[in-house]
Coordinates of C-alpha atoms (C1' of nucleotides) in Angstrom, one line a residue:
Chain A
X1 CA -3.1 3.1 -4.5
X2 CA -6.2 2.9 -2.5
X3 CA -6.9 4.8 0.7
X4 CA -6.9 1.7 2.9
X5 CA -4.9 -1.6 2.6
X6 CA -6.8 -4.6 1.3
X7 CA -6.7 -6.0 4.8
X8 CA -8.3 -2.9 6.2
X9 CA -11.0 -2.9 3.4
X10 CA -11.9 -6.5 4.4
X11 CA -11.8 -5.6 8.1
X12 CA -14.2 -2.7 7.8
X13 CA -16.6 -4.6 5.5
X14 CA -16.5 -7.6 7.8
X15 CA -17.1 -5.7 11.0
X16 CA -20.0 -3.8 9.4
X17 CA -21.4 -7.2 8.3
X18 CA -21.0 -8.7 11.7
X19 CA -22.5 -5.6 13.3
X20 CA -25.6 -5.7 11.1
X21 CA -26.1 -9.4 11.9
X22 CA -25.5 -8.8 15.6
X23 CA -28.3 -6.2 15.8
X24 CA -30.5 -9.0 14.4
X25 CA -29.3 -11.2 17.3
X26 CA -27.4 -13.5 15.0
X27 CA -23.8 -14.8 15.5
X28 CA -22.1 -15.4 12.1
X29 CA -19.4 -17.9 11.1
X30 CA -16.4 -17.0 9.0
X31 CA -17.8 -18.8 6.0
X32 CA -21.0 -16.7 6.1
X33 CA -19.0 -13.4 6.6
X34 CA -16.6 -14.2 3.8
X35 CA -19.5 -14.9 1.4
X36 CA -21.3 -11.8 2.7
X37 CA -18.5 -9.4 1.9
X38 CA -16.9 -11.4 -0.9
X39 CA -13.5 -11.9 0.6
X40 CA -11.0 -14.9 0.8
X41 CA -12.3 -16.9 3.7
X42 CA -9.0 -18.0 5.3
X43 CA -7.4 -14.6 5.0
X44 CA -10.4 -13.0 6.5
X45 CA -10.2 -15.5 9.4
X46 CA -6.8 -14.1 10.2
X47 CA -8.0 -10.6 10.2
X48 CA -10.9 -11.3 12.5
X49 CA -8.7 -13.2 14.8
X50 CA -6.6 -10.1 15.1
X51 CA -9.6 -7.8 15.7
X52 CA -10.9 -10.3 18.2
X53 CA -7.7 -10.3 20.1
X54 CA -7.8 -6.5 20.1
X55 CA -11.3 -6.5 21.5
X56 CA -13.1 -4.9 18.6
X57 CA -15.2 -7.9 17.9
X58 CA -16.2 -11.0 20.0
X59 CA -16.3 -14.7 19.1
X60 CA -17.3 -18.0 20.5
X61 CA -16.1 -21.4 19.4
X62 CA -18.1 -24.5 18.8
X63 CA -21.6 -25.3 17.6
X64 CA -23.7 -22.2 17.2
X65 CA -20.5 -20.2 17.7
X66 CA -19.3 -17.4 15.5
X67 CA -18.5 -13.7 15.6
X68 CA -20.6 -11.0 17.1
X69 CA -20.3 -7.4 18.3
X70 CA -21.2 -6.1 21.7
X71 CA -23.3 -2.9 22.1
X72 CA -20.3 -1.0 23.4
X73 CA -18.3 -2.0 20.4
X74 CA -21.2 -0.9 18.1
X75 CA -20.7 2.5 19.5
X76 CA -17.0 2.6 18.6
X77 CA -15.9 4.8 15.6
X78 CA -14.7 3.3 12.4
X79 CA -11.4 5.0 13.0
X80 CA -10.7 2.3 15.7
X81 CA -10.8 -0.4 13.0
X82 CA -8.5 1.6 10.7
X83 CA -6.1 2.3 13.5
X84 CA -6.1 -1.4 14.6
X85 CA -5.3 -2.5 11.0
X86 CA -3.5 0.2 9.2
X87 CA -2.1 2.2 12.1
X88 CA -2.5 6.0 12.2
X89 CA -0.2 7.0 9.3
X90 CA -3.3 8.0 7.4
X91 CA -4.3 10.4 10.1
X92 CA -1.0 11.8 11.2
X93 CA 1.7 10.9 8.6
X94 CA 3.2 13.3 6.0
X95 CA 1.8 12.9 2.5
X96 CA 5.3 12.8 1.1
X97 CA 6.7 10.5 3.7
X98 CA 8.9 12.9 5.6
X99 CA 9.6 11.9 9.1
X100 CA 9.9 15.4 10.5
X101 CA 7.3 17.2 8.5
X102 CA 5.4 19.7 10.6
X103 CA 4.2 23.3 10.6
X104 CA 7.7 24.5 11.3
X105 CA 9.4 22.2 8.9
X106 CA 6.7 21.6 6.3
X107 CA 6.8 19.6 3.1
X108 CA 5.2 21.4 0.1
X109 CA 1.8 19.7 0.7
X110 CA 1.8 19.9 4.5
X111 CA -1.0 22.4 5.1
X112 CA -3.3 21.2 2.3
X113 CA -3.0 17.6 3.4
X114 CA -3.4 18.4 7.0
X115 CA -7.0 19.5 6.1
X116 CA -7.5 16.3 4.1
X117 CA -6.2 14.1 6.9
X118 CA -8.4 15.8 9.4
X119 CA -11.4 15.3 7.1
X120 CA -10.7 11.6 6.8
X121 CA -10.3 11.3 10.5
X122 CA -13.5 13.2 11.1
X123 CA -15.6 11.0 8.8
X124 CA -14.2 7.8 10.3
X125 CA -14.6 9.2 13.8
X126 CA -18.1 10.4 13.5
X127 CA -19.4 7.2 12.0
X128 CA -19.6 4.3 14.4
X129 CA -19.6 0.6 13.6
X130 CA -23.3 0.6 14.2
X131 CA -24.1 3.6 12.2
X132 CA -25.1 1.8 9.0
X133 CA -27.1 -1.1 10.5
X134 CA -30.5 0.1 9.5
X135 CA -29.5 0.7 5.9
X136 CA -27.7 -2.6 5.8
X137 CA -30.9 -4.4 6.9
X138 CA -32.9 -2.5 4.3
X139 CA -30.4 -3.5 1.6
X140 CA -29.7 0.1 0.7
X141 CA -26.0 -0.3 1.3
X142 CA -23.6 -2.8 -0.2
X143 CA -20.7 -4.6 1.4
X144 CA -19.9 -6.7 -1.7
X145 CA -19.5 -6.2 -5.4
Chain B
X1 CA -1.1 3.0 5.5
X2 CA 0.0 6.2 3.9
X3 CA -1.9 8.1 1.2
X4 CA 0.7 7.5 -1.5
X5 CA 2.9 4.5 -2.2
X6 CA 6.6 4.9 -1.2
X7 CA 7.4 5.0 -4.9
X8 CA 5.0 7.9 -5.4
X9 CA 6.3 9.8 -2.4
X10 CA 9.8 9.6 -3.9
X11 CA 8.5 10.5 -7.3
X12 CA 6.8 13.7 -6.1
X13 CA 9.7 14.8 -4.0
X14 CA 12.1 14.1 -6.8
X15 CA 10.1 15.9 -9.4
X16 CA 9.7 19.0 -7.2
X17 CA 13.5 18.8 -6.5
X18 CA 14.2 18.7 -10.3
X19 CA 11.7 21.5 -11.0
X20 CA 13.3 23.7 -8.4
X21 CA 16.8 23.1 -9.9
X22 CA 15.5 23.5 -13.4
X23 CA 14.2 27.0 -12.7
X24 CA 17.8 27.8 -11.6
X25 CA 18.9 26.5 -15.0
X26 CA 20.6 23.5 -13.5
X27 CA 20.4 19.9 -14.7
X28 CA 20.7 17.4 -11.9
X29 CA 22.2 13.9 -11.7
X30 CA 20.5 11.0 -10.0
X31 CA 23.1 11.1 -7.2
X32 CA 22.3 14.7 -6.4
X33 CA 18.6 14.1 -6.5
X34 CA 18.7 11.1 -4.2
X35 CA 20.8 13.0 -1.7
X36 CA 18.5 16.0 -2.1
X37 CA 15.4 14.1 -1.2
X38 CA 16.9 11.4 0.9
X39 CA 15.9 8.3 -1.1
X40 CA 17.6 5.1 -2.3
X41 CA 19.6 6.2 -5.4
X42 CA 19.1 3.1 -7.5
X43 CA 15.5 2.7 -6.8
X44 CA 14.9 6.4 -7.5
X45 CA 16.7 5.9 -10.8
X46 CA 14.1 3.4 -11.8
X47 CA 11.3 5.7 -10.9
X48 CA 12.7 8.6 -12.9
X49 CA 13.3 6.4 -15.9
X50 CA 9.6 5.6 -15.8
X51 CA 8.6 9.3 -15.4
X52 CA 11.0 10.2 -18.2
X53 CA 9.5 7.6 -20.6
X54 CA 6.1 9.0 -19.7
X55 CA 7.2 12.5 -20.6
X56 CA 6.8 14.1 -17.2
X57 CA 10.5 14.9 -16.9
X58 CA 13.4 15.1 -19.4
X59 CA 16.9 13.7 -19.3
X60 CA 20.1 13.8 -21.2
X61 CA 22.9 11.3 -20.9
X62 CA 26.6 11.9 -20.8
X63 CA 28.8 14.6 -19.3
X64 CA 26.8 17.5 -18.0
X65 CA 23.8 15.4 -18.5
X66 CA 21.1 14.8 -15.9
X67 CA 17.4 15.4 -15.3
X68 CA 15.5 18.6 -15.9
X69 CA 11.9 19.7 -16.5
X70 CA 10.5 21.8 -19.4
X71 CA 8.4 24.8 -18.8
X72 CA 5.3 23.1 -20.1
X73 CA 5.9 20.2 -17.6
X74 CA 6.3 22.8 -14.8
X75 CA 2.7 23.8 -15.5
X76 CA 1.4 20.3 -15.1
X77 CA -0.5 19.4 -12.0
X78 CA 0.8 17.1 -9.3
X79 CA -2.1 14.8 -10.0
X80 CA -0.3 13.8 -13.2
X81 CA 2.6 12.4 -11.2
X82 CA 0.3 10.5 -8.9
X83 CA -1.7 9.1 -11.8
X84 CA 1.5 8.0 -13.5
X85 CA 2.8 6.2 -10.5
X86 CA -0.2 5.1 -8.4
X87 CA -2.9 5.2 -11.0
X88 CA -6.2 6.8 -10.3
X89 CA -7.6 4.6 -7.6
X90 CA -7.1 7.4 -5.1
X91 CA -9.3 9.7 -7.1
X92 CA -12.0 7.3 -8.3
X93 CA -11.8 4.0 -6.3
X94 CA -14.2 2.9 -3.6
X95 CA -12.8 3.3 -0.1
X96 CA -13.9 -0.2 0.8
X97 CA -12.6 -1.8 -2.4
X98 CA -15.9 -2.6 -4.0
X99 CA -15.7 -2.8 -7.8
X100 CA -19.3 -1.6 -8.5
X101 CA -19.6 1.0 -5.7
X102 CA -21.5 4.0 -7.0
X103 CA -24.3 6.4 -6.1
X104 CA -26.9 3.8 -7.1
X105 CA -25.0 0.9 -5.4
X106 CA -23.1 2.6 -2.6
X107 CA -20.9 1.2 0.0
X108 CA -21.5 2.7 3.5
X109 CA -18.8 5.3 3.0
X110 CA -19.5 6.2 -0.6
X111 CA -20.8 9.7 -0.2
X112 CA -18.5 10.8 2.5
X113 CA -15.5 9.5 0.7
X114 CA -16.5 11.0 -2.6
X115 CA -16.1 14.3 -0.9
X116 CA -12.7 13.3 0.4
X117 CA -11.5 11.9 -3.0
X118 CA -12.6 15.1 -4.7
X119 CA -10.7 17.2 -2.2
X120 CA -7.6 15.2 -2.7
X121 CA -7.9 15.5 -6.4
X122 CA -8.5 19.2 -6.2
X123 CA -5.4 19.8 -4.1
X124 CA -3.3 17.8 -6.5
X125 CA -4.8 19.4 -9.5
X126 CA -4.6 23.0 -8.4
X127 CA -0.9 22.7 -7.5
X128 CA 1.4 22.4 -10.4
X129 CA 4.9 21.0 -10.4
X130 CA 6.3 24.5 -10.5
X131 CA 4.1 25.9 -7.7
X132 CA 6.6 25.5 -5.0
X133 CA 9.8 26.6 -6.7
X134 CA 10.1 29.9 -4.9
X135 CA 9.6 28.5 -1.5
X136 CA 12.1 25.7 -2.3
X137 CA 14.7 28.3 -3.3
X138 CA 14.0 30.2 -0.1
X139 CA 14.4 27.0 1.9
X140 CA 11.0 27.4 3.4
X141 CA 9.9 24.0 2.3
X142 CA 11.5 20.7 2.9
X143 CA 11.9 17.7 0.6
X144 CA 13.9 15.6 3.0
X145 CA 13.8 14.7 6.7
Chain C
dT1 C1' -18.2 -38.7 28.1
dG2 C1' -17.3 -38.1 23.3
dA3 C1' -18.5 -36.6 18.7
dA4 C1' -19.1 -32.6 16.0
dC5 C1' -18.5 -28.0 15.4
dA6 C1' -16.1 -23.5 14.8
dA7 C1' -12.6 -20.3 15.9
dA8 C1' -7.4 -19.8 17.3
dA9 C1' -2.9 -20.6 16.1
dG10 C1' 1.1 -21.7 13.6
dA11 C1' 3.3 -22.8 9.3
dT12 C1' 3.8 -22.1 4.5
dA13 C1' 3.0 -20.0 -0.2
dA14 C1' 2.2 -16.6 -3.7
dA15 C1' 2.2 -12.0 -5.2
dA16 C1' 3.4 -7.2 -5.1
dA17 C1' 6.3 -3.5 -3.6
dT18 C1' 10.7 -1.9 -2.6
dG19 C1' 15.6 -2.0 -3.2
dT20 C1' 20.2 -3.3 -5.5
dC21 C1' 23.6 -4.8 -9.0
dT22 C1' 25.4 -5.2 -13.7
dT23 C1' 25.6 -4.2 -18.4
dT24 C1' 24.3 -1.2 -22.3
dT25 C1' 23.4 3.0 -24.7
dA26 C1' 23.9 7.7 -25.8
dA27 C1' 26.1 12.2 -25.3
dT28 C1' 30.2 15.1 -24.5
dA29 C1' 34.7 16.7 -24.7
dA30 C1' 39.5 16.1 -25.2
Chain D
dT1 C1' 37.7 8.9 -32.6
dT2 C1' 38.3 7.5 -28.2
dA3 C1' 37.7 8.0 -23.2
dT4 C1' 34.6 9.5 -19.9
dT5 C1' 30.3 10.5 -18.2
dA6 C1' 25.5 9.6 -16.9
dA7 C1' 21.1 7.8 -17.8
dA8 C1' 18.6 3.4 -19.7
dA9 C1' 17.7 -1.2 -19.3
dG10 C1' 17.6 -5.8 -17.6
dA11 C1' 18.4 -9.0 -14.1
dC12 C1' 18.2 -10.1 -9.3
dA13 C1' 17.3 -9.7 -4.2
dT14 C1' 14.7 -8.5 -0.2
dT15 C1' 10.7 -7.2 2.3
dT16 C1' 5.9 -6.7 2.9
dT17 C1' 1.3 -7.8 1.8
dT18 C1' -2.0 -11.0 0.7
dA19 C1' -3.6 -15.7 0.7
dT20 C1' -3.7 -20.7 1.9
dC21 C1' -3.1 -25.0 4.5
dT22 C1' -2.9 -27.8 8.7
dT23 C1' -3.2 -28.6 13.5
dT24 C1' -4.9 -27.2 18.0
dT25 C1' -8.1 -25.4 21.3
dG26 C1' -12.4 -24.6 23.2
dT27 C1' -17.6 -25.1 23.1
dT28 C1' -22.0 -27.4 22.5
dC29 C1' -25.0 -31.1 22.5
dA30 C1' -26.4 -35.8 22.2

DNA sequence: TGAACAAAAGATAAAAATGTCTTTTAATAA
DNA sequence: TTATTAAAAGACATTTTTATCTTTTGTTCA
């Protein structure tokens, strides 16, 4: 299994793609985004609808319409995307799936995975949606392949 | 999403349960294990069949039969269970699902998640199946609830 | 206004993960 | 050697995830 669901992988890649275009002042259509991150177009449309409803990204319909990201959203951490799509199980759940796992009733991996979960959260919380724009413009970073 | 699949959560909990009973010289039946780790009995049976085929655990049929774990298997790392059930995507895969993500063609999260993947692998590799037996006997650690 | 465009929404489909049921095989003990 | 026990195996069912198709809504521009 991967760390994130496929849906969440698409979501993060798409949001970073939109962010990168937004800093260039460009609104992007779903077709463009799907091609830019190599994802199924119609499935991605559903995901972006959801993110749009949740206020993480913006969209306008019609000619010259498309998706974009506001400056305030550019400053939001990646953990917001993950939480919106996959929930917070990755940050708070027990590695072995126990409902009542905690410091006083720990599963065998409780302490060691607490550290891992914290590190995952930290990485996703420190990095904002806009963090990678420059390197995306430079082509140093990849969102497809 | 959780770190491990539900199947893998059950697998780890079951193997640790069997290990703990094995050090007490007891073979355990599927019913006992399912109750001991609070999992669906028939689904767990499938999982254990698979682990048995792969040599991670042992079983004998018939009266006084059941599952047990050899001393050599007790020394195997938890990562062996995870690899057998969930594969190695967690240890080696790209966080954003890119097939060709690497140091020379990195996704935005490549470096930071490399550290996370390594830490996950390390925790699962350092801890063996037998590591927790004493605390399981003492009741300090939980495998259910 | 109305024609064209593009996202939103709703319905449906396919695939994968999770869970259950039934029959078979192998071991034990009477 | 036969009855009983318990895992193995195979088939089936359900749920969730992933993916697609169609219709609707809202926007722009001629």
